[in-house]
Short mmCIF file of C-alpha atoms in Angstrom, two decimals:
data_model
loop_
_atom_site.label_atom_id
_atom_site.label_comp_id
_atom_site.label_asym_id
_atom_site.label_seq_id
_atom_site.Cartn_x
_atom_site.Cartn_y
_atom_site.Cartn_z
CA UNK A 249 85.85 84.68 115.34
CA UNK A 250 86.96 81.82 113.05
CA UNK A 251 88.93 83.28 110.06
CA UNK A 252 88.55 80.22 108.16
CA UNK A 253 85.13 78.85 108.69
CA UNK A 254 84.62 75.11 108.00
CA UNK A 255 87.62 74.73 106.31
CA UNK A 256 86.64 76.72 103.20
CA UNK A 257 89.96 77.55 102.13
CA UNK A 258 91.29 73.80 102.18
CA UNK A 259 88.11 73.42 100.30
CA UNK A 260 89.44 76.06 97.45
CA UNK A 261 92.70 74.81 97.05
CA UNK A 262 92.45 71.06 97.14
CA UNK A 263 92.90 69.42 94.18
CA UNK A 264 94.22 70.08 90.75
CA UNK A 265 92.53 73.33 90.57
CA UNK A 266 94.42 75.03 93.20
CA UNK A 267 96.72 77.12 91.00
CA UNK A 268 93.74 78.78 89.24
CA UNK A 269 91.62 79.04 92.18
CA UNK A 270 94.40 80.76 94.32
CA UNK A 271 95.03 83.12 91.10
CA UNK A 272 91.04 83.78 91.08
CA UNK A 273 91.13 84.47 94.99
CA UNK A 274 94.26 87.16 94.52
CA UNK A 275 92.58 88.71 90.90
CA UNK A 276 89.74 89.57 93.41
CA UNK A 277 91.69 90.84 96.02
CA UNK A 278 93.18 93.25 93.75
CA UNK A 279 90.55 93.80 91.96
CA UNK A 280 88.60 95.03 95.06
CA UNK A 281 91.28 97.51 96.06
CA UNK A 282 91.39 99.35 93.09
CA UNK A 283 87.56 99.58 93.47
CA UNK A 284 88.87 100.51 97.66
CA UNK A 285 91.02 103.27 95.90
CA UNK A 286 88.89 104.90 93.74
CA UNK A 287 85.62 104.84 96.30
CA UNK A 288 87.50 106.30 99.10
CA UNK A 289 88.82 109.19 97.04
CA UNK A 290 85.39 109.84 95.75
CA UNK A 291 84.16 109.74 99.72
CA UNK A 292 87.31 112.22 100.57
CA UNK A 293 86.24 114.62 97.75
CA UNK A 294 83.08 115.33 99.92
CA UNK A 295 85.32 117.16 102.63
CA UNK A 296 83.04 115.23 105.40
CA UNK A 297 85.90 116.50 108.11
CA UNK A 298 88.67 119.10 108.03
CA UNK A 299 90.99 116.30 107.31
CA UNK A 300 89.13 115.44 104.20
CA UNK A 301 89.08 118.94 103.37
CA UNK A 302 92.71 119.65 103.59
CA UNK A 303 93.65 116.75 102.14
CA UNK A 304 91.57 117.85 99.00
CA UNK A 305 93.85 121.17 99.08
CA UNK A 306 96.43 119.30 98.25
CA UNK A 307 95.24 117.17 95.37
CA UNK A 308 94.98 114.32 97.44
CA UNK A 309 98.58 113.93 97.50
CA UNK A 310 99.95 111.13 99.56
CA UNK A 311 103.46 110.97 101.11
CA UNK A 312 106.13 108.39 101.98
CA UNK A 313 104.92 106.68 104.72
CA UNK A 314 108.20 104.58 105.38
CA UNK A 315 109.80 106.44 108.28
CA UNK A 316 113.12 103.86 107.52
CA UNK A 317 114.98 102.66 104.96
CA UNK A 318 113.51 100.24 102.72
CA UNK A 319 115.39 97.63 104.60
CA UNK A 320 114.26 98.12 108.18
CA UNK A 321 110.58 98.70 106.31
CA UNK A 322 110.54 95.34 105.17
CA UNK A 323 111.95 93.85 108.39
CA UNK A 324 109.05 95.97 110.49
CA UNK A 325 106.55 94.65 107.77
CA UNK A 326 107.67 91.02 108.38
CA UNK A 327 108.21 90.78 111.92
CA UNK A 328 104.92 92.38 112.45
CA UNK A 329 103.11 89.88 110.19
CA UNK A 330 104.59 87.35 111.98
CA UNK A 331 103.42 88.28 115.32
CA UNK A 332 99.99 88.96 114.45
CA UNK A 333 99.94 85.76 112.15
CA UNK A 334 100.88 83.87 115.35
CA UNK A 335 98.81 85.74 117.59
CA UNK A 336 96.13 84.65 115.43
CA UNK A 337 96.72 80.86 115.40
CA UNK A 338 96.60 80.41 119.06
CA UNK A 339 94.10 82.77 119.87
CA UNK A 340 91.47 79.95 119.39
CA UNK A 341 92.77 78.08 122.36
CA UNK A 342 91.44 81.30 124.61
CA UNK A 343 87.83 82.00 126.02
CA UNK A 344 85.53 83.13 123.70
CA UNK A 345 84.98 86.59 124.88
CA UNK A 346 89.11 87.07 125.14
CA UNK A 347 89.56 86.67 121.75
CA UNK A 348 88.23 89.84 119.76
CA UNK A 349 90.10 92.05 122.68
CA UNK A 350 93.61 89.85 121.91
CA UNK A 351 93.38 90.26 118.69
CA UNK A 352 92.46 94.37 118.60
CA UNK A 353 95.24 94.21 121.45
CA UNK A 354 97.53 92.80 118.71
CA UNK A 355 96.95 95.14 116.29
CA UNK A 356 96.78 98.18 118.30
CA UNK A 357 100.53 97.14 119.73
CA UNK A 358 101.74 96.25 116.39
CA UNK A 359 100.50 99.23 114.67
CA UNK A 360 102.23 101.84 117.33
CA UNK A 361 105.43 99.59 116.94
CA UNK A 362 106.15 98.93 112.99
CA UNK A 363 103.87 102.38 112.38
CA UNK A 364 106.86 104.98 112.53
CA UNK A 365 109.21 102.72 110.25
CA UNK A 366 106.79 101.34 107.48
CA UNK A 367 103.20 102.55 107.79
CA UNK A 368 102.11 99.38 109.55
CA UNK A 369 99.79 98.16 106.81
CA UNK A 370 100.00 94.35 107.07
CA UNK A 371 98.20 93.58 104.15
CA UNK A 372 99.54 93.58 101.04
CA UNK A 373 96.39 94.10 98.91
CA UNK A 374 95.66 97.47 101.25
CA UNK A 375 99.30 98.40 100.68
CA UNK A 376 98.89 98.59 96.87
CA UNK A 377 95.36 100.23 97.57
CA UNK A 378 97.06 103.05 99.23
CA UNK A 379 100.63 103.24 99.81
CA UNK A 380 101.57 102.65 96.39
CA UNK A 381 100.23 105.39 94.72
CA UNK A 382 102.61 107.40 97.17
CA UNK A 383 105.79 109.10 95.96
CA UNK A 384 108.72 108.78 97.86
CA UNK A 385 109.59 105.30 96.79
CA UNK A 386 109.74 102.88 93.91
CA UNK A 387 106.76 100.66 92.87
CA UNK A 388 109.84 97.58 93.48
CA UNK A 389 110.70 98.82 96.50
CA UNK A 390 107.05 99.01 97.78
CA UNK A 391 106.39 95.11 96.65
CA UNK A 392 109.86 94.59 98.46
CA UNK A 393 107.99 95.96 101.61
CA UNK A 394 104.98 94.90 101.75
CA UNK A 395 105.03 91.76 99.46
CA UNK A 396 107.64 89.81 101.02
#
């Protein structure tokens, strides 16, 4: 699938109105994952599963997900990015019907090989969502990691 259909991001942030329309685009973005954050605890509290249910037990608690130092963290976080941002820009040139199974390929490989050092998140605005709120680190060292 095209990520950036008819060019609507060049659309956005042509022109003199780029600053403000790229702060609009991120106030959303963070906007939506505190809304993210406080939806999926309210779906957890219903203890749909036993892992819903024990996490309840313990106050839906989060731990430190970096399995590293903050260091290799970052450098998982960024070389991981980079491969999946690349995987994505020439995954156009492929058949149709290759392209969703390369790019869940991608992420699947990625996730089992930056998972055990920083959480394998990828995405900033889902890192503040729900690693943040996690002890175990700083909130600086967190936008070190996933905001580089």
């Amino acid at each position: 699938a095209d990520c950036n259909p008819g060019g609507t991001l060049e659309k956005v942030f042509r022109g003199t109105r780029s600053v403000r329309a790229a702060s609009l685009l991120i106030a959303g973005q963070f906007a939506a994952a505190v809304a993210a954050q406080q939806f999926a605890a309210s779906v957890w509290s219903l203890g749909l599963s036993d892992l819903h249910a024990r996490h309840r037990r313990f106050g839906f608690r989060c731990f430190d997900p970096l399995g590293g130092s903050v260091t290799e963290a970052a450098a998982a976080e960024l070389a991981c990015a980079f491969v999946f941002q690349a995987a994505l820009m020439h995954v156009s040139d492929l058949k149709e019907q290759l392209r969703v199974p390369l790019v869940a390929a991608t992420v699947t490989a990625l996730v089992y090989a930056g998972g055990g050092t920083s959480g394998a998140i990828y995405n900033p605005v889902l890192a503040f969502s729900v690693i943040f709120p996690c002890g175990g680190h700083t909130h600086l060292e967190y936008c070190f990691i996933y905001w580089l």
